[in-house]
């Protein structure tokens, strides 16, 4: 009986969830973290960062690039690069910024497609994305791409996860893995 009262009392005094203010009171579409900072992209395609677990937010300007206030397809981070993609205008669709969203630059994956990135997995210097119905790999943060062998399937491939040894993908109910070393 005393344990139930103690647990109830502790849950009231020390709640498990706490409300934090979203940046600029906007709805969050995508969130990423690098262990020391949180990065968020809002539904209006604004980008913010927090160093104190969401207690305060700093805007990362995207004014220098042609981004519409809706419809982000990708917001991701690989080492010190932030990536943002949006397939609404005539292009460019893909942007990257070295460290914290200062000086966004467009980059094209033009040798394979002119569209935007929809997925991006990164591990130990290698980035992977879906392009032209297959899997593209970049070892220079998107400056150049090469196609790698895709799973033996016809249709849309979905990249799921990457670790130090394997790249995981699926198509429908089929799950695939491939050593990416």
PDB file of C-alpha atoms in Angstrom:
ATOM      1  CA  UNK A   1       0.000   0.000   0.000  1.00  0.00           C
ATOM      2  CA  UNK A   2       2.827   2.408   0.903  1.00  0.00           C
ATOM      3  CA  UNK A   3       4.586   1.631  -2.371  1.00  0.00           C
ATOM      4  CA  UNK A   4       1.503   2.626  -4.400  1.00  0.00           C
ATOM      5  CA  UNK A   5       1.213   5.909  -2.508  1.00  0.00           C
ATOM      6  CA  UNK A   6       4.945   6.596  -2.946  1.00  0.00           C
ATOM      7  CA  UNK A   7       4.852   5.850  -6.690  1.00  0.00           C
ATOM      8  CA  UNK A   8       1.765   8.043  -7.161  1.00  0.00           C
ATOM      9  CA  UNK A   9       3.330  10.879  -5.162  1.00  0.00           C
ATOM     10  CA  UNK A  10       6.617  10.655  -7.135  1.00  0.00           C
ATOM     11  CA  UNK A  11       4.802  10.648 -10.485  1.00  0.00           C
ATOM     12  CA  UNK A  12       2.996  13.854  -9.516  1.00  0.00           C
ATOM     13  CA  UNK A  13       6.128  15.608  -8.260  1.00  0.00           C
ATOM     14  CA  UNK A  14       8.462  14.271 -11.009  1.00  0.00           C
ATOM     15  CA  UNK A  15       6.424  14.034 -14.213  1.00  0.00           C
ATOM     16  CA  UNK A  16       7.869  11.952 -17.027  1.00  0.00           C
ATOM     17  CA  UNK A  17       7.006  14.456 -19.772  1.00  0.00           C
ATOM     18  CA  UNK A  18       7.478  18.200 -19.796  1.00  0.00           C
ATOM     19  CA  UNK A  19       6.170  20.726 -22.281  1.00  0.00           C
ATOM     20  CA  UNK A  20       8.717  22.825 -24.150  1.00  0.00           C
ATOM     21  CA  UNK A  21       7.973  25.678 -26.501  1.00  0.00           C
ATOM     22  CA  UNK A  22       8.337  24.897 -30.183  1.00  0.00           C
ATOM     23  CA  UNK A  23      10.447  27.423 -32.082  1.00  0.00           C
ATOM     24  CA  UNK A  24       8.321  30.397 -33.084  1.00  0.00           C
ATOM     25  CA  UNK A  25       5.234  28.370 -31.995  1.00  0.00           C
ATOM     26  CA  UNK A  26       5.383  26.349 -35.217  1.00  0.00           C
ATOM     27  CA  UNK A  27       4.628  22.719 -35.806  1.00  0.00           C
ATOM     28  CA  UNK A  28       7.743  20.569 -36.215  1.00  0.00           C
ATOM     29  CA  UNK A  29       8.036  18.426 -39.352  1.00  0.00           C
ATOM     30  CA  UNK A  30      11.496  16.889 -38.968  1.00  0.00           C
ATOM     31  CA  UNK A  31      13.969  16.631 -36.093  1.00  0.00           C
ATOM     32  CA  UNK A  32      17.607  15.527 -36.045  1.00  0.00           C
ATOM     33  CA  UNK A  33      20.314  15.594 -33.405  1.00  0.00           C
ATOM     34  CA  UNK A  34      24.066  15.231 -33.346  1.00  0.00           C
ATOM     35  CA  UNK A  35      24.363  14.651 -29.609  1.00  0.00           C
ATOM     36  CA  UNK A  36      25.131  18.259 -28.712  1.00  0.00           C
ATOM     37  CA  UNK A  37      22.426  20.108 -30.661  1.00  0.00           C
ATOM     38  CA  UNK A  38      18.873  19.527 -31.800  1.00  0.00           C
ATOM     39  CA  UNK A  39      17.938  20.695 -35.297  1.00  0.00           C
ATOM     40  CA  UNK A  40      14.318  21.051 -36.391  1.00  0.00           C
ATOM     41  CA  UNK A  41      12.573  21.952 -39.620  1.00  0.00           C
ATOM     42  CA  UNK A  42       9.062  23.320 -39.290  1.00  0.00           C
ATOM     43  CA  UNK A  43       6.074  22.760 -41.563  1.00  0.00           C
ATOM     44  CA  UNK A  44       6.789  26.225 -42.974  1.00  0.00           C
ATOM     45  CA  UNK A  45      10.325  25.103 -43.986  1.00  0.00           C
ATOM     46  CA  UNK A  46      12.084  27.188 -41.353  1.00  0.00           C
ATOM     47  CA  UNK A  47      15.121  25.659 -39.640  1.00  0.00           C
ATOM     48  CA  UNK A  48      16.068  26.088 -35.974  1.00  0.00           C
ATOM     49  CA  UNK A  49      18.673  24.719 -33.595  1.00  0.00           C
ATOM     50  CA  UNK A  50      18.871  24.327 -29.819  1.00  0.00           C
ATOM     51  CA  UNK A  51      21.905  23.713 -27.611  1.00  0.00           C
ATOM     52  CA  UNK A  52      19.890  23.311 -24.407  1.00  0.00           C
ATOM     53  CA  UNK A  53      17.502  20.450 -25.209  1.00  0.00           C
ATOM     54  CA  UNK A  54      14.780  22.702 -26.599  1.00  0.00           C
ATOM     55  CA  UNK A  55      14.627  25.337 -23.877  1.00  0.00           C
ATOM     56  CA  UNK A  56      15.709  28.043 -26.343  1.00  0.00           C
ATOM     57  CA  UNK A  57      15.850  28.068 -30.144  1.00  0.00           C
ATOM     58  CA  UNK A  58      18.054  29.881 -32.650  1.00  0.00           C
ATOM     59  CA  UNK A  59      16.911  30.413 -36.227  1.00  0.00           C
ATOM     60  CA  UNK A  60      19.042  29.058 -39.063  1.00  0.00           C
ATOM     61  CA  UNK A  61      18.316  31.277 -42.022  1.00  0.00           C
ATOM     62  CA  UNK A  62      17.199  29.713 -45.298  1.00  0.00           C
ATOM     63  CA  UNK A  63      16.472  33.103 -46.900  1.00  0.00           C
ATOM     64  CA  UNK A  64      19.427  32.841 -49.295  1.00  0.00           C
ATOM     65  CA  UNK A  65      17.979  29.756 -50.985  1.00  0.00           C
ATOM     66  CA  UNK A  66      14.730  29.300 -52.883  1.00  0.00           C
ATOM     67  CA  UNK A  67      12.724  27.268 -50.370  1.00  0.00           C
ATOM     68  CA  UNK A  68       8.928  27.426 -50.273  1.00  0.00           C
ATOM     69  CA  UNK A  69       7.186  27.737 -46.898  1.00  0.00           C
ATOM     70  CA  UNK A  70       5.842  24.168 -47.064  1.00  0.00           C
ATOM     71  CA  UNK A  71       6.652  20.716 -48.345  1.00  0.00           C
ATOM     72  CA  UNK A  72      10.114  19.662 -47.206  1.00  0.00           C
ATOM     73  CA  UNK A  73      11.110  16.287 -48.623  1.00  0.00           C
ATOM     74  CA  UNK A  74      14.321  15.868 -46.637  1.00  0.00           C
ATOM     75  CA  UNK A  75      16.042  17.421 -43.634  1.00  0.00           C
ATOM     76  CA  UNK A  76      19.108  15.484 -42.520  1.00  0.00           C
ATOM     77  CA  UNK A  77      22.614  15.809 -41.120  1.00  0.00           C
ATOM     78  CA  UNK A  78      25.860  14.049 -42.003  1.00  0.00           C
ATOM     79  CA  UNK A  79      28.855  15.016 -39.871  1.00  0.00           C
ATOM     80  CA  UNK A  80      29.055  18.821 -40.142  1.00  0.00           C
ATOM     81  CA  UNK A  81      26.671  19.150 -43.106  1.00  0.00           C
ATOM     82  CA  UNK A  82      22.965  19.915 -42.936  1.00  0.00           C
ATOM     83  CA  UNK A  83      20.914  18.771 -45.946  1.00  0.00           C
ATOM     84  CA  UNK A  84      17.559  20.124 -47.053  1.00  0.00           C
ATOM     85  CA  UNK A  85      15.577  19.056 -50.126  1.00  0.00           C
ATOM     86  CA  UNK A  86      12.311  20.283 -51.561  1.00  0.00           C
ATOM     87  CA  UNK A  87      10.740  19.274 -54.865  1.00  0.00           C
ATOM     88  CA  UNK A  88       8.280  22.106 -55.464  1.00  0.00           C
ATOM     89  CA  UNK A  89       9.983  24.704 -57.644  1.00  0.00           C
ATOM     90  CA  UNK A  90      11.896  24.306 -60.890  1.00  0.00           C
ATOM     91  CA  UNK A  91      15.112  23.652 -58.995  1.00  0.00           C
ATOM     92  CA  UNK A  92      17.615  23.459 -57.564  1.00  0.00           C
ATOM     93  CA  UNK A  93      16.025  20.995 -55.184  1.00  0.00           C
ATOM     94  CA  UNK A  94      18.893  20.009 -52.904  1.00  0.00           C
ATOM     95  CA  UNK A  95      20.831  22.251 -50.551  1.00  0.00           C
ATOM     96  CA  UNK A  96      23.606  21.647 -48.074  1.00  0.00           C
ATOM     97  CA  UNK A  97      25.275  23.816 -45.517  1.00  0.00           C
ATOM     98  CA  UNK A  98      28.571  23.173 -43.827  1.00  0.00           C
ATOM     99  CA  UNK A  99      28.092  23.537 -40.078  1.00  0.00           C
ATOM    100  CA  UNK A 100      24.934  25.085 -38.674  1.00  0.00           C
ATOM    101  CA  UNK A 101      23.085  26.355 -41.732  1.00  0.00           C
ATOM    102  CA  UNK A 102      25.395  29.221 -42.629  1.00  0.00           C
ATOM    103  CA  UNK A 103      25.989  29.636 -46.371  1.00  0.00           C
ATOM    104  CA  UNK A 104      23.548  27.175 -47.916  1.00  0.00           C
ATOM    105  CA  UNK A 105      24.681  25.950 -51.315  1.00  0.00           C
ATOM    106  CA  UNK A 106      22.710  24.082 -53.946  1.00  0.00           C
ATOM    107  CA  UNK A 107      24.041  20.754 -55.127  1.00  0.00           C
ATOM    108  CA  UNK A 108      22.733  18.655 -57.954  1.00  0.00           C
ATOM    109  CA  UNK A 109      22.629  14.955 -58.473  1.00  0.00           C
ATOM    110  CA  UNK A 110      22.203  15.807 -62.119  1.00  0.00           C
ATOM    111  CA  UNK A 111      24.131  12.878 -63.546  1.00  0.00           C
ATOM    112  CA  UNK A 112      21.343  10.624 -62.259  1.00  0.00           C
ATOM    113  CA  UNK A 113      18.229  12.745 -61.850  1.00  0.00           C
ATOM    114  CA  UNK A 114      17.141  16.330 -61.439  1.00  0.00           C
ATOM    115  CA  UNK A 115      14.806  15.642 -58.519  1.00  0.00           C
ATOM    116  CA  UNK A 116      15.252  15.973 -54.822  1.00  0.00           C
ATOM    117  CA  UNK A 117      16.560  13.625 -52.186  1.00  0.00           C
ATOM    118  CA  UNK A 118      13.801  11.814 -50.273  1.00  0.00           C
ATOM    119  CA  UNK A 119      16.015   9.766 -48.011  1.00  0.00           C
ATOM    120  CA  UNK A 120      19.571  10.036 -46.828  1.00  0.00           C
ATOM    121  CA  UNK A 121      21.531   7.571 -44.726  1.00  0.00           C
ATOM    122  CA  UNK A 122      25.050   8.306 -43.544  1.00  0.00           C
ATOM    123  CA  UNK A 123      27.751   6.226 -41.867  1.00  0.00           C
ATOM    124  CA  UNK A 124      31.549   6.592 -41.701  1.00  0.00           C
ATOM    125  CA  UNK A 125      31.959   8.921 -44.669  1.00  0.00           C
ATOM    126  CA  UNK A 126      29.411   7.279 -46.983  1.00  0.00           C
ATOM    127  CA  UNK A 127      25.981   8.686 -47.839  1.00  0.00           C
ATOM    128  CA  UNK A 128      23.245   6.654 -49.516  1.00  0.00           C
ATOM    129  CA  UNK A 129      20.034   7.803 -51.198  1.00  0.00           C
ATOM    130  CA  UNK A 130      17.447   6.590 -53.689  1.00  0.00           C
ATOM    131  CA  UNK A 131      17.900   7.912 -57.226  1.00  0.00           C
ATOM    132  CA  UNK A 132      16.564   6.724 -60.578  1.00  0.00           C
ATOM    133  CA  UNK A 133      14.888   3.778 -58.845  1.00  0.00           C
ATOM    134  CA  UNK A 134      18.222   2.544 -57.526  1.00  0.00           C
ATOM    135  CA  UNK A 135      20.638   3.328 -54.730  1.00  0.00           C
ATOM    136  CA  UNK A 136      23.219   6.089 -55.061  1.00  0.00           C
ATOM    137  CA  UNK A 137      26.338   6.412 -52.933  1.00  0.00           C
ATOM    138  CA  UNK A 138      28.427   9.513 -52.242  1.00  0.00           C
ATOM    139  CA  UNK A 139      31.688   9.667 -50.312  1.00  0.00           C
ATOM    140  CA  UNK A 140      32.058  13.456 -50.612  1.00  0.00           C
ATOM    141  CA  UNK A 141      28.853  14.746 -48.980  1.00  0.00           C
ATOM    142  CA  UNK A 142      26.868  14.815 -52.205  1.00  0.00           C
ATOM    143  CA  UNK A 143      29.334  16.428 -54.594  1.00  0.00           C
ATOM    144  CA  UNK A 144      29.445  13.248 -56.700  1.00  0.00           C
ATOM    145  CA  UNK A 145      27.376  10.062 -56.795  1.00  0.00           C
ATOM    146  CA  UNK A 146      27.776   6.515 -58.057  1.00  0.00           C
ATOM    147  CA  UNK A 147      25.114   3.844 -58.412  1.00  0.00           C
ATOM    148  CA  UNK A 148      25.545   0.683 -56.355  1.00  0.00           C
ATOM    149  CA  UNK A 149      23.872  -2.690 -56.732  1.00  0.00           C
ATOM    150  CA  UNK A 150      20.212  -2.582 -55.673  1.00  0.00           C
ATOM    151  CA  UNK A 151      18.101  -5.402 -54.272  1.00  0.00           C
ATOM    152  CA  UNK A 152      16.728  -7.820 -56.900  1.00  0.00           C
ATOM    153  CA  UNK A 153      13.295  -6.234 -57.169  1.00  0.00           C
ATOM    154  CA  UNK A 154      11.209  -4.121 -59.487  1.00  0.00           C
ATOM    155  CA  UNK A 155       9.604  -1.122 -57.861  1.00  0.00           C
ATOM    156  CA  UNK A 156      10.286   1.424 -55.186  1.00  0.00           C
ATOM    157  CA  UNK A 157      13.134   0.650 -52.788  1.00  0.00           C
ATOM    158  CA  UNK A 158      13.067   2.136 -49.313  1.00  0.00           C
ATOM    159  CA  UNK A 159      16.318   2.736 -47.408  1.00  0.00           C
ATOM    160  CA  UNK A 160      15.831   1.846 -43.761  1.00  0.00           C
ATOM    161  CA  UNK A 161      19.044   1.840 -41.754  1.00  0.00           C
ATOM    162  CA  UNK A 162      22.815   1.775 -41.997  1.00  0.00           C
ATOM    163  CA  UNK A 163      25.393   0.616 -39.472  1.00  0.00           C
ATOM    164  CA  UNK A 164      29.138   0.043 -39.683  1.00  0.00           C
ATOM    165  CA  UNK A 165      28.700  -3.088 -41.801  1.00  0.00           C
ATOM    166  CA  UNK A 166      25.352  -3.204 -43.572  1.00  0.00           C
ATOM    167  CA  UNK A 167      22.884  -1.096 -45.502  1.00  0.00           C
ATOM    168  CA  UNK A 168      19.277  -2.212 -44.918  1.00  0.00           C
ATOM    169  CA  UNK A 169      16.465  -1.634 -47.417  1.00  0.00           C
ATOM    170  CA  UNK A 170      13.032  -2.995 -48.127  1.00  0.00           C
ATOM    171  CA  UNK A 171      10.527  -3.352 -50.909  1.00  0.00           C
ATOM    172  CA  UNK A 172       7.054  -4.276 -49.712  1.00  0.00           C
ATOM    173  CA  UNK A 173       7.407  -7.108 -47.233  1.00  0.00           C
ATOM    174  CA  UNK A 174      10.907  -8.053 -48.380  1.00  0.00           C
ATOM    175  CA  UNK A 175      13.821  -6.920 -46.235  1.00  0.00           C
ATOM    176  CA  UNK A 176      17.334  -6.758 -47.707  1.00  0.00           C
ATOM    177  CA  UNK A 177      20.804  -6.097 -46.359  1.00  0.00           C
ATOM    178  CA  UNK A 178      24.076  -5.494 -48.179  1.00  0.00           C
ATOM    179  CA  UNK A 179      27.606  -5.068 -46.883  1.00  0.00           C
ATOM    180  CA  UNK A 180      28.608  -1.510 -47.826  1.00  0.00           C
ATOM    181  CA  UNK A 181      32.318  -1.653 -47.105  1.00  0.00           C
TER     182      UNK A 181
END
